Amino acid sequence: MARKMWMRGTIAAVSAAAMLALGACSSEPASEESGGSESAEGSGGDELISIGFSQVGAESGWRAANTQSIQDTLTEENGFDLSFSDAQQKQENQIQALRSYIQQGVDVLAFSPVVETGWDAVLEEAKSAGIPVILTDRAVDSEDDTLYESFIGSDFVLEGEMAGEWAVEQYDGEGYKMVELQGTTGSAPAIDRKEGFGTAISGSDIEVIDSQTGNFTRTEGKQVMEGFLQKYDDIDLVFAHNDDMGLGAIEAIEAAGMTPGEDIKIITIDAVKDGMQALADGKINYIVECNPLLGPDLAEIAQKVVAGEEVEKRIVVEDLAFDQEAAVEALPDRQY
Ligand code: AHR
């Protein structure tokens, strides 16, 4: 599978240029529900690209930023007629939404799959209907990579590795006991971040004493951390698969009379504003970024696919990492 590392600045530049060059591309007539051919016209007067997007849910700050990026970019002004649905973290809701978009005859289907497996049937249906599919953020686990045109998103294994490497640099030799707050069971980021972190700490003396899912939410992250604190009195380190669960863990640690970031160190992934503020305040110790601003890349790839141009099968978005000092510096200009 072809892999390409794009700097964020480059992506933005390429996307803007592509939008200007392609303008509003011609497409199949939009369905009545998505606006019909008359209302499906942008300021340029050309037909809009109708796109059905099925979002995972609204589970985290990251997801809110991702939704905003998609809705702000796939606008009529930019040549799109966007139908958007929130699956509330349920695969059956996503499959239902995708089937309804297929029935409407949208030009492009896009979605961020809540879990990795179980998509082949609906993707076959899209293929038979001649509707191209673009994956954003999360991958599907399928033998057949002709079922989608392109997958745009971060390298989650690398994110886990970056987090684990920093943990080893800082804490190896201290005999730290670690608990892990995993993301949604069966989702690509939970599987890959766990794998990457595990690989990075293997051979160190960091010991993973427990690992449970907090489903990427603050509430469940807090609940799981409360359980860990009742069960163990010697936790030194938390690895949370996203900021929101780390923020939930902070609440649990404080409620137990301890100081997060000092008594118990915390490493998370995402780098959304709330997480970065907690890092700047010393309550989180390290964050690996996961960039949610995927709207411009999705717009560019959708335009190319509809225009019949070749697109990269895999577009890897580059992520940074932050310690406390870097968070203090980055916060004033943080977009999300
Ligand atoms: O798929 C990306 C992950 O999903 C983010 O890290 C997490 O915050 C979100 O819920």
Short mmCIF file of N, CA, C and O in Angstrom, two decimals, residues 194-326:
data_model
loop_
_atom_site.label_atom_id
_atom_site.label_comp_id
_atom_site.label_asym_id
_atom_site.label_seq_id
_atom_site.Cartn_x
_atom_site.Cartn_y
_atom_site.Cartn_z
N LYS A 194 -2.44 0.76 21.29
CA LYS A 194 -2.02 -0.26 22.26
C LYS A 194 -0.78 -0.99 21.74
O LYS A 194 0.20 -1.18 22.46
N GLU A 195 -0.87 -1.38 20.47
CA GLU A 195 0.25 -2.12 19.87
C GLU A 195 1.52 -1.27 19.85
O GLU A 195 2.59 -1.72 20.26
N GLY A 196 1.39 -0.02 19.39
CA GLY A 196 2.58 0.84 19.28
C GLY A 196 3.22 1.11 20.63
O GLY A 196 4.44 1.04 20.78
N PHE A 197 2.39 1.39 21.63
CA PHE A 197 2.92 1.69 22.96
C PHE A 197 3.60 0.44 23.53
O PHE A 197 4.71 0.51 24.08
N GLY A 198 2.92 -0.72 23.37
CA GLY A 198 3.46 -1.98 23.89
C GLY A 198 4.83 -2.29 23.30
O GLY A 198 5.76 -2.70 24.00
N THR A 199 4.95 -2.07 21.98
CA THR A 199 6.23 -2.33 21.31
C THR A 199 7.32 -1.41 21.89
O THR A 199 8.43 -1.85 22.18
N ALA A 200 6.96 -0.15 22.07
CA ALA A 200 7.97 0.82 22.53
C ALA A 200 8.44 0.54 23.96
O ALA A 200 9.61 0.76 24.28
N ILE A 201 7.56 0.06 24.82
CA ILE A 201 8.00 -0.14 26.22
C ILE A 201 8.54 -1.55 26.47
O ILE A 201 9.05 -1.83 27.55
N SER A 202 8.45 -2.43 25.45
CA SER A 202 8.94 -3.79 25.70
C SER A 202 10.46 -3.73 25.92
O SER A 202 11.17 -3.00 25.25
N GLY A 203 10.91 -4.46 26.91
CA GLY A 203 12.34 -4.41 27.26
C GLY A 203 12.63 -3.39 28.34
O GLY A 203 13.72 -3.39 28.93
N SER A 204 11.67 -2.49 28.62
CA SER A 204 11.87 -1.54 29.72
C SER A 204 11.28 -2.17 31.00
O SER A 204 10.69 -3.24 30.94
N ASP A 205 11.45 -1.49 32.14
CA ASP A 205 10.86 -2.07 33.36
C ASP A 205 9.50 -1.44 33.70
O ASP A 205 9.02 -1.56 34.82
N ILE A 206 8.86 -0.79 32.71
CA ILE A 206 7.49 -0.31 32.92
C ILE A 206 6.56 -1.52 32.83
O ILE A 206 6.57 -2.25 31.84
N GLU A 207 5.78 -1.71 33.89
CA GLU A 207 4.92 -2.90 33.93
C GLU A 207 3.45 -2.49 33.79
O GLU A 207 2.96 -1.65 34.56
N VAL A 208 2.78 -3.05 32.79
CA VAL A 208 1.35 -2.76 32.60
C VAL A 208 0.56 -3.68 33.53
O VAL A 208 0.50 -4.88 33.32
N ILE A 209 -0.03 -3.09 34.58
CA ILE A 209 -0.72 -3.93 35.57
C ILE A 209 -2.21 -4.09 35.26
O ILE A 209 -2.85 -4.99 35.77
N ASP A 210 -2.76 -3.20 34.44
CA ASP A 210 -4.17 -3.36 34.06
C ASP A 210 -4.46 -2.53 32.81
O ASP A 210 -3.77 -1.52 32.56
N SER A 211 -5.49 -2.94 32.07
CA SER A 211 -5.84 -2.25 30.84
C SER A 211 -7.32 -2.47 30.55
O SER A 211 -7.76 -3.62 30.44
N GLN A 212 -8.09 -1.38 30.48
CA GLN A 212 -9.53 -1.52 30.22
C GLN A 212 -10.00 -0.41 29.29
O GLN A 212 -9.38 0.64 29.23
N THR A 213 -11.13 -0.64 28.65
CA THR A 213 -11.65 0.40 27.75
C THR A 213 -12.41 1.48 28.53
O THR A 213 -13.16 1.19 29.45
N GLY A 214 -12.19 2.71 28.12
CA GLY A 214 -12.97 3.85 28.61
C GLY A 214 -13.73 4.47 27.44
O GLY A 214 -14.26 5.59 27.55
N ASN A 215 -13.75 3.75 26.29
CA ASN A 215 -14.60 4.11 25.15
C ASN A 215 -14.36 5.52 24.60
O ASN A 215 -15.25 6.12 24.03
N PHE A 216 -13.18 6.06 24.84
CA PHE A 216 -12.79 7.39 24.35
C PHE A 216 -13.57 8.53 25.00
O PHE A 216 -13.54 9.65 24.49
N THR A 217 -14.33 8.27 26.09
CA THR A 217 -15.09 9.37 26.70
C THR A 217 -14.53 9.74 28.06
O THR A 217 -13.92 8.91 28.75
N ARG A 218 -14.77 10.99 28.45
CA ARG A 218 -14.29 11.49 29.73
C ARG A 218 -14.96 10.75 30.89
O ARG A 218 -14.31 10.34 31.85
N THR A 219 -16.30 10.56 30.75
CA THR A 219 -17.06 9.91 31.82
C THR A 219 -16.57 8.49 32.07
O THR A 219 -16.31 8.09 33.21
N GLU A 220 -16.41 7.72 30.99
CA GLU A 220 -15.98 6.33 31.17
C GLU A 220 -14.51 6.25 31.58
O GLU A 220 -14.13 5.37 32.35
N GLY A 221 -13.70 7.18 31.11
CA GLY A 221 -12.29 7.22 31.54
C GLY A 221 -12.21 7.43 33.04
O GLY A 221 -11.42 6.79 33.75
N LYS A 222 -13.05 8.33 33.55
CA LYS A 222 -13.08 8.60 34.99
C LYS A 222 -13.52 7.35 35.76
O LYS A 222 -12.88 6.96 36.75
N GLN A 223 -14.60 6.72 35.28
CA GLN A 223 -15.12 5.52 35.97
C GLN A 223 -14.08 4.41 36.02
O GLN A 223 -13.87 3.79 37.06
N VAL A 224 -13.42 4.17 34.90
CA VAL A 224 -12.43 3.08 34.86
C VAL A 224 -11.25 3.41 35.78
O VAL A 224 -10.76 2.57 36.53
N MET A 225 -10.84 4.69 35.78
CA MET A 225 -9.72 5.09 36.65
C MET A 225 -10.10 4.96 38.11
O MET A 225 -9.27 4.54 38.94
N GLU A 226 -11.36 5.28 38.45
CA GLU A 226 -11.81 5.10 39.84
C GLU A 226 -11.66 3.64 40.26
O GLU A 226 -11.20 3.33 41.36
N GLY A 227 -12.05 2.74 39.35
CA GLY A 227 -11.92 1.30 39.62
C GLY A 227 -10.46 0.90 39.82
O GLY A 227 -10.13 0.15 40.74
N PHE A 228 -9.59 1.42 38.97
CA PHE A 228 -8.16 1.10 39.10
C PHE A 228 -7.62 1.58 40.45
O PHE A 228 -6.85 0.89 41.11
N LEU A 229 -8.06 2.78 40.86
CA LEU A 229 -7.54 3.35 42.12
C LEU A 229 -8.03 2.58 43.34
O LEU A 229 -7.35 2.52 44.37
N GLN A 230 -9.22 1.97 43.19
CA GLN A 230 -9.72 1.14 44.30
C GLN A 230 -8.96 -0.18 44.37
O GLN A 230 -8.71 -0.72 45.44
N LYS A 231 -8.58 -0.67 43.18
CA LYS A 231 -7.95 -1.99 43.09
C LYS A 231 -6.44 -1.94 43.41
O LYS A 231 -5.88 -2.88 43.96
N TYR A 232 -5.78 -0.86 43.03
CA TYR A 232 -4.32 -0.77 43.18
C TYR A 232 -3.94 0.49 43.95
O TYR A 232 -4.48 1.56 43.69
N ASP A 233 -2.95 0.35 44.87
CA ASP A 233 -2.50 1.57 45.56
C ASP A 233 -1.09 1.97 45.14
O ASP A 233 -0.43 2.77 45.80
N ASP A 234 -0.63 1.37 44.03
CA ASP A 234 0.75 1.65 43.62
C ASP A 234 0.85 2.04 42.14
O ASP A 234 1.84 1.73 41.47
N ILE A 235 -0.17 2.73 41.63
CA ILE A 235 -0.12 3.14 40.21
C ILE A 235 0.82 4.34 40.06
O ILE A 235 0.69 5.34 40.77
N ASP A 236 1.77 4.24 39.12
CA ASP A 236 2.70 5.36 38.88
C ASP A 236 2.37 6.10 37.59
O ASP A 236 2.73 7.28 37.44
N LEU A 237 1.74 5.40 36.64
CA LEU A 237 1.61 5.97 35.30
C LEU A 237 0.29 5.53 34.65
O LEU A 237 -0.12 4.38 34.80
N VAL A 238 -0.33 6.48 33.95
CA VAL A 238 -1.53 6.17 33.15
C VAL A 238 -1.20 6.45 31.68
O VAL A 238 -0.68 7.52 31.36
N PHE A 239 -1.51 5.49 30.81
CA PHE A 239 -1.49 5.77 29.37
C PHE A 239 -2.94 5.75 28.90
O PHE A 239 -3.59 4.70 28.92
N ALA A 240 -3.46 6.91 28.52
CA ALA A 240 -4.84 7.01 28.04
C ALA A 240 -4.81 7.18 26.52
O ALA A 240 -4.07 8.04 26.01
N HIS A 241 -5.62 6.41 25.81
CA HIS A 241 -5.61 6.46 24.35
C HIS A 241 -6.16 7.76 23.79
O HIS A 241 -6.11 7.96 22.58
N ASN A 242 -6.78 8.60 24.63
CA ASN A 242 -7.09 9.96 24.15
C ASN A 242 -7.14 10.93 25.33
O ASN A 242 -7.14 10.53 26.51
N ASP A 243 -7.15 12.23 25.00
CA ASP A 243 -7.15 13.28 26.03
C ASP A 243 -8.36 13.17 26.94
O ASP A 243 -8.26 13.34 28.16
N ASP A 244 -9.53 12.93 26.34
CA ASP A 244 -10.75 12.94 27.17
C ASP A 244 -10.69 11.91 28.29
O ASP A 244 -11.05 12.20 29.43
N MET A 245 -10.22 10.70 27.99
CA MET A 245 -10.11 9.69 29.06
C MET A 245 -9.05 10.11 30.07
O MET A 245 -9.20 9.88 31.28
N GLY A 246 -7.98 10.75 29.58
CA GLY A 246 -6.94 11.26 30.50
C GLY A 246 -7.52 12.33 31.42
O GLY A 246 -7.19 12.38 32.62
N LEU A 247 -8.40 13.17 30.86
CA LEU A 247 -9.03 14.23 31.68
C LEU A 247 -9.97 13.61 32.71
O LEU A 247 -10.06 14.09 33.85
N GLY A 248 -10.65 12.53 32.33
CA GLY A 248 -11.48 11.79 33.29
C GLY A 248 -10.61 11.19 34.39
O GLY A 248 -10.97 11.22 35.57
N ALA A 249 -9.45 10.67 34.01
CA ALA A 249 -8.52 10.07 34.99
C ALA A 249 -8.04 11.14 35.98
O ALA A 249 -7.91 10.87 37.19
N ILE A 250 -7.79 12.34 35.47
CA ILE A 250 -7.36 13.45 36.35
C ILE A 250 -8.40 13.67 37.44
O ILE A 250 -8.08 13.80 38.63
N GLU A 251 -9.68 13.70 37.03
CA GLU A 251 -10.76 13.92 38.01
C GLU A 251 -10.75 12.82 39.07
O GLU A 251 -10.90 13.08 40.26
N ALA A 252 -10.58 11.58 38.63
CA ALA A 252 -10.58 10.44 39.57
C ALA A 252 -9.38 10.53 40.53
O ALA A 252 -9.51 10.27 41.73
N ILE A 253 -8.23 10.89 39.99
CA ILE A 253 -7.01 10.96 40.81
C ILE A 253 -7.15 12.08 41.85
O ILE A 253 -6.82 11.90 43.04
N GLU A 254 -7.66 13.22 41.41
CA GLU A 254 -7.85 14.34 42.36
C GLU A 254 -8.87 13.98 43.44
O GLU A 254 -8.66 14.28 44.62
N ALA A 255 -9.95 13.30 43.01
CA ALA A 255 -10.98 12.90 43.99
C ALA A 255 -10.41 11.92 45.02
O ALA A 255 -10.89 11.85 46.15
N ALA A 256 -9.37 11.18 44.61
CA ALA A 256 -8.75 10.22 45.54
C ALA A 256 -7.66 10.89 46.39
O ALA A 256 -6.93 10.22 47.13
N GLY A 257 -7.54 12.22 46.27
CA GLY A 257 -6.61 12.98 47.12
C GLY A 257 -5.18 12.99 46.63
O GLY A 257 -4.26 13.33 47.37
N MET A 258 -4.97 12.64 45.36
CA MET A 258 -3.61 12.65 44.81
C MET A 258 -3.45 13.76 43.75
O MET A 258 -4.45 14.33 43.30
N THR A 259 -2.20 14.00 43.38
CA THR A 259 -1.92 15.06 42.42
C THR A 259 -1.58 14.46 41.06
O THR A 259 -0.52 13.82 40.92
N PRO A 260 -2.47 14.65 40.06
CA PRO A 260 -2.16 14.12 38.73
C PRO A 260 -0.95 14.83 38.14
O PRO A 260 -0.79 16.04 38.32
N GLY A 261 -0.12 14.08 37.44
CA GLY A 261 1.09 14.67 36.86
C GLY A 261 2.28 14.58 37.79
O GLY A 261 3.42 14.69 37.35
N GLU A 262 2.00 14.37 39.10
CA GLU A 262 3.09 14.23 40.07
C GLU A 262 3.03 12.85 40.72
O GLU A 262 3.88 12.00 40.48
N ASP A 263 1.98 12.63 41.55
CA ASP A 263 1.86 11.30 42.19
C ASP A 263 1.65 10.22 41.13
O ASP A 263 2.16 9.11 41.25
N ILE A 264 0.82 10.54 40.17
CA ILE A 264 0.58 9.61 39.05
C ILE A 264 0.79 10.38 37.75
O ILE A 264 0.15 11.41 37.50
N LYS A 265 1.74 9.92 36.96
CA LYS A 265 2.03 10.58 35.68
C LYS A 265 1.00 10.15 34.63
O LYS A 265 0.48 9.03 34.70
N ILE A 266 0.77 11.04 33.67
CA ILE A 266 -0.26 10.75 32.65
C ILE A 266 0.26 11.09 31.25
O ILE A 266 0.79 12.18 31.01
N ILE A 267 0.09 10.13 30.35
CA ILE A 267 0.42 10.34 28.93
C ILE A 267 -0.86 10.10 28.12
O ILE A 267 -1.57 9.12 28.37
N THR A 268 -1.15 11.01 27.18
CA THR A 268 -2.38 10.86 26.39
C THR A 268 -2.09 11.10 24.89
O THR A 268 -0.97 11.47 24.52
N ILE A 269 -3.13 10.95 24.10
CA ILE A 269 -3.04 11.20 22.65
C ILE A 269 -4.21 12.08 22.23
O ILE A 269 -5.32 11.88 22.72
N ASP A 270 -3.96 13.02 21.36
CA ASP A 270 -4.92 13.94 20.70
C ASP A 270 -4.37 15.37 20.63
O ASP A 270 -4.33 15.93 19.57
N ALA A 271 -4.08 15.95 21.82
CA ALA A 271 -3.64 17.34 21.88
C ALA A 271 -4.75 18.32 21.50
O ALA A 271 -4.52 19.29 20.77
N VAL A 272 -5.97 18.06 21.98
CA VAL A 272 -7.04 19.06 21.86
C VAL A 272 -6.84 20.10 22.97
O VAL A 272 -6.07 19.87 23.90
N LYS A 273 -7.53 21.21 22.85
CA LYS A 273 -7.27 22.34 23.77
C LYS A 273 -7.32 21.97 25.25
O LYS A 273 -6.44 22.35 26.01
N ASP A 274 -8.38 21.24 25.66
CA ASP A 274 -8.51 20.88 27.09
C ASP A 274 -7.32 20.04 27.56
O ASP A 274 -6.83 20.19 28.67
N GLY A 275 -6.89 19.13 26.69
CA GLY A 275 -5.75 18.29 27.04
C GLY A 275 -4.48 19.13 27.13
O GLY A 275 -3.68 18.99 28.07
N MET A 276 -4.31 20.02 26.17
CA MET A 276 -3.11 20.87 26.15
C MET A 276 -3.09 21.80 27.36
O MET A 276 -2.03 22.09 27.92
N GLN A 277 -4.27 22.26 27.79
CA GLN A 277 -4.32 23.12 28.98
C GLN A 277 -3.88 22.32 30.22
O GLN A 277 -3.11 22.81 31.05
N ALA A 278 -4.38 21.06 30.31
CA ALA A 278 -3.99 20.21 31.44
C ALA A 278 -2.49 19.92 31.42
O ALA A 278 -1.84 19.84 32.47
N LEU A 279 -1.93 19.79 30.21
CA LEU A 279 -0.48 19.57 30.08
C LEU A 279 0.27 20.83 30.52
O LEU A 279 1.25 20.77 31.28
N ALA A 280 -0.20 21.98 30.06
CA ALA A 280 0.43 23.24 30.46
C ALA A 280 0.35 23.44 31.98
O ALA A 280 1.27 23.98 32.60
N ASP A 281 -0.74 22.95 32.58
CA ASP A 281 -0.93 23.08 34.04
C ASP A 281 -0.17 22.01 34.83
O ASP A 281 -0.27 21.96 36.06
N GLY A 282 0.48 21.09 34.13
CA GLY A 282 1.28 20.04 34.81
C GLY A 282 0.46 18.84 35.27
O GLY A 282 0.97 17.98 35.98
N LYS A 283 -0.81 18.75 34.82
CA LYS A 283 -1.64 17.60 35.25
C LYS A 283 -1.48 16.41 34.31
O LYS A 283 -1.79 15.28 34.66
N ILE A 284 -1.13 16.70 33.07
CA ILE A 284 -0.74 15.65 32.11
C ILE A 284 0.75 15.87 31.86
O ILE A 284 1.24 17.02 31.91
N ASN A 285 1.51 14.80 31.59
CA ASN A 285 2.96 14.93 31.43
C ASN A 285 3.41 14.96 29.97
O ASN A 285 4.47 15.52 29.65
N TYR A 286 2.64 14.33 29.08
CA TYR A 286 3.06 14.28 27.67
C TYR A 286 1.85 13.98 26.80
O TYR A 286 1.00 13.16 27.19
N ILE A 287 1.77 14.63 25.65
CA ILE A 287 0.67 14.34 24.70
C ILE A 287 1.22 14.17 23.30
O ILE A 287 1.98 15.01 22.80
N VAL A 288 0.80 13.09 22.65
CA VAL A 288 1.09 12.92 21.22
C VAL A 288 -0.15 13.39 20.47
O VAL A 288 -1.27 13.02 20.81
N GLU A 289 0.09 14.21 19.48
CA GLU A 289 -1.02 14.80 18.73
C GLU A 289 -1.69 13.79 17.78
O GLU A 289 -1.03 12.87 17.27
N CYS A 290 -2.99 13.99 17.57
CA CYS A 290 -3.70 13.32 16.48
C CYS A 290 -4.49 14.44 15.80
O CYS A 290 -5.42 14.98 16.38
N ASN A 291 -4.10 14.80 14.61
CA ASN A 291 -4.68 15.97 13.97
C ASN A 291 -6.10 15.68 13.45
O ASN A 291 -6.27 14.84 12.57
N PRO A 292 -7.13 16.38 13.96
CA PRO A 292 -8.51 16.11 13.52
C PRO A 292 -8.95 16.91 12.29
O PRO A 292 -10.06 16.71 11.80
N LEU A 293 -8.11 17.80 11.79
CA LEU A 293 -8.56 18.73 10.73
C LEU A 293 -8.46 18.07 9.35
O LEU A 293 -7.62 18.41 8.53
N LEU A 294 -9.35 17.11 9.14
CA LEU A 294 -9.27 16.30 7.92
C LEU A 294 -10.18 16.81 6.80
O LEU A 294 -10.18 16.26 5.69
N GLY A 295 -10.97 17.84 7.07
CA GLY A 295 -11.92 18.35 6.07
C GLY A 295 -11.27 18.73 4.74
O GLY A 295 -11.72 18.28 3.68
N PRO A 296 -10.19 19.54 4.75
CA PRO A 296 -9.59 19.94 3.48
C PRO A 296 -9.07 18.77 2.65
O PRO A 296 -9.21 18.75 1.43
N ASP A 297 -8.51 17.77 3.31
CA ASP A 297 -8.01 16.60 2.57
C ASP A 297 -9.16 15.80 1.98
O ASP A 297 -9.09 15.33 0.84
N LEU A 298 -10.23 15.66 2.75
CA LEU A 298 -11.40 14.94 2.25
C LEU A 298 -11.98 15.66 1.03
O LEU A 298 -12.32 15.04 0.02
N ALA A 299 -12.06 16.98 1.12
CA ALA A 299 -12.60 17.77 -0.01
C ALA A 299 -11.76 17.56 -1.26
O ALA A 299 -12.29 17.32 -2.36
N GLU A 300 -10.45 17.61 -1.07
CA GLU A 300 -9.56 17.46 -2.23
C GLU A 300 -9.69 16.08 -2.86
O GLU A 300 -9.81 15.95 -4.09
N ILE A 301 -9.69 15.06 -2.03
CA ILE A 301 -9.76 13.69 -2.56
C ILE A 301 -11.13 13.44 -3.22
O ILE A 301 -11.22 12.83 -4.28
N ALA A 302 -12.20 13.96 -2.60
CA ALA A 302 -13.54 13.77 -3.18
C ALA A 302 -13.61 14.43 -4.56
O ALA A 302 -14.15 13.85 -5.52
N GLN A 303 -13.05 15.63 -4.68
CA GLN A 303 -13.07 16.31 -5.98
C GLN A 303 -12.31 15.52 -7.04
O GLN A 303 -12.76 15.37 -8.17
N LYS A 304 -11.17 15.00 -6.62
CA LYS A 304 -10.35 14.23 -7.58
C LYS A 304 -11.07 12.95 -8.01
O LYS A 304 -11.05 12.59 -9.18
N VAL A 305 -11.65 12.26 -7.03
CA VAL A 305 -12.34 10.99 -7.34
C VAL A 305 -13.49 11.24 -8.32
O VAL A 305 -13.64 10.52 -9.31
N VAL A 306 -14.27 12.28 -8.06
CA VAL A 306 -15.41 12.59 -8.94
C VAL A 306 -14.91 13.00 -10.33
O VAL A 306 -15.54 12.69 -11.35
N ALA A 307 -13.76 13.64 -10.37
CA ALA A 307 -13.20 14.06 -11.67
C ALA A 307 -12.49 12.91 -12.39
O ALA A 307 -11.95 13.09 -13.47
N GLY A 308 -12.47 11.74 -11.74
CA GLY A 308 -11.86 10.56 -12.37
C GLY A 308 -10.34 10.55 -12.28
O GLY A 308 -9.67 9.82 -13.00
N GLU A 309 -9.79 11.40 -11.40
CA GLU A 309 -8.33 11.43 -11.25
C GLU A 309 -7.87 10.35 -10.29
O GLU A 309 -8.62 9.92 -9.41
N GLU A 310 -6.61 9.97 -10.43
CA GLU A 310 -6.05 8.97 -9.52
C GLU A 310 -5.76 9.62 -8.16
O GLU A 310 -5.35 10.78 -8.12
N VAL A 311 -6.02 8.87 -7.10
CA VAL A 311 -5.73 9.42 -5.77
C VAL A 311 -4.85 8.46 -4.98
O VAL A 311 -4.81 7.26 -5.28
N GLU A 312 -4.15 8.99 -4.00
CA GLU A 312 -3.33 8.16 -3.12
C GLU A 312 -4.23 7.22 -2.33
O GLU A 312 -5.24 7.66 -1.79
N LYS A 313 -3.85 5.97 -2.24
CA LYS A 313 -4.65 5.00 -1.48
C LYS A 313 -4.57 5.30 0.01
O LYS A 313 -5.54 5.09 0.75
N ARG A 314 -3.41 5.77 0.46
CA ARG A 314 -3.23 6.04 1.89
C ARG A 314 -2.57 7.40 2.05
O ARG A 314 -1.48 7.63 1.53
N ILE A 315 -3.24 8.29 2.76
CA ILE A 315 -2.67 9.61 3.04
C ILE A 315 -2.47 9.71 4.55
O ILE A 315 -3.44 9.70 5.31
N VAL A 316 -1.22 9.72 4.96
CA VAL A 316 -0.90 9.75 6.39
C VAL A 316 -0.69 11.19 6.83
O VAL A 316 0.14 11.90 6.28
N VAL A 317 -1.48 11.60 7.80
CA VAL A 317 -1.36 12.96 8.34
C VAL A 317 -0.29 12.95 9.42
O VAL A 317 -0.30 12.08 10.29
N GLU A 318 0.61 13.91 9.36
CA GLU A 318 1.71 13.93 10.32
C GLU A 318 1.28 14.52 11.67
O GLU A 318 0.52 15.49 11.70
N ASP A 319 1.74 13.91 12.74
CA ASP A 319 1.39 14.39 14.09
C ASP A 319 2.64 14.83 14.86
O ASP A 319 3.72 14.26 14.68
N LEU A 320 2.44 15.82 15.73
CA LEU A 320 3.53 16.30 16.58
C LEU A 320 3.38 15.70 17.98
O LEU A 320 2.47 14.91 18.23
N ALA A 321 4.25 16.08 18.90
CA ALA A 321 4.12 15.65 20.30
C ALA A 321 4.53 16.82 21.19
O ALA A 321 5.33 17.66 20.78
N PHE A 322 3.97 16.87 22.40
CA PHE A 322 4.16 18.03 23.26
C PHE A 322 4.51 17.63 24.68
O PHE A 322 3.85 16.76 25.27
N ASP A 323 5.53 18.31 25.25
CA ASP A 323 5.72 18.25 26.70
C ASP A 323 5.16 19.56 27.26
O ASP A 323 4.59 20.37 26.52
N GLN A 324 5.36 19.77 28.56
CA GLN A 324 4.71 20.94 29.19
C GLN A 324 5.13 22.26 28.52
O GLN A 324 4.28 23.10 28.20
N GLU A 325 6.42 22.42 28.31
CA GLU A 325 6.93 23.67 27.74
C GLU A 325 6.35 23.91 26.34
O GLU A 325 5.92 25.02 26.00
N ALA A 326 6.32 22.85 25.54
CA ALA A 326 5.79 22.97 24.17
C ALA A 326 4.30 23.29 24.19
O ALA A 326 3.80 24.03 23.33
#
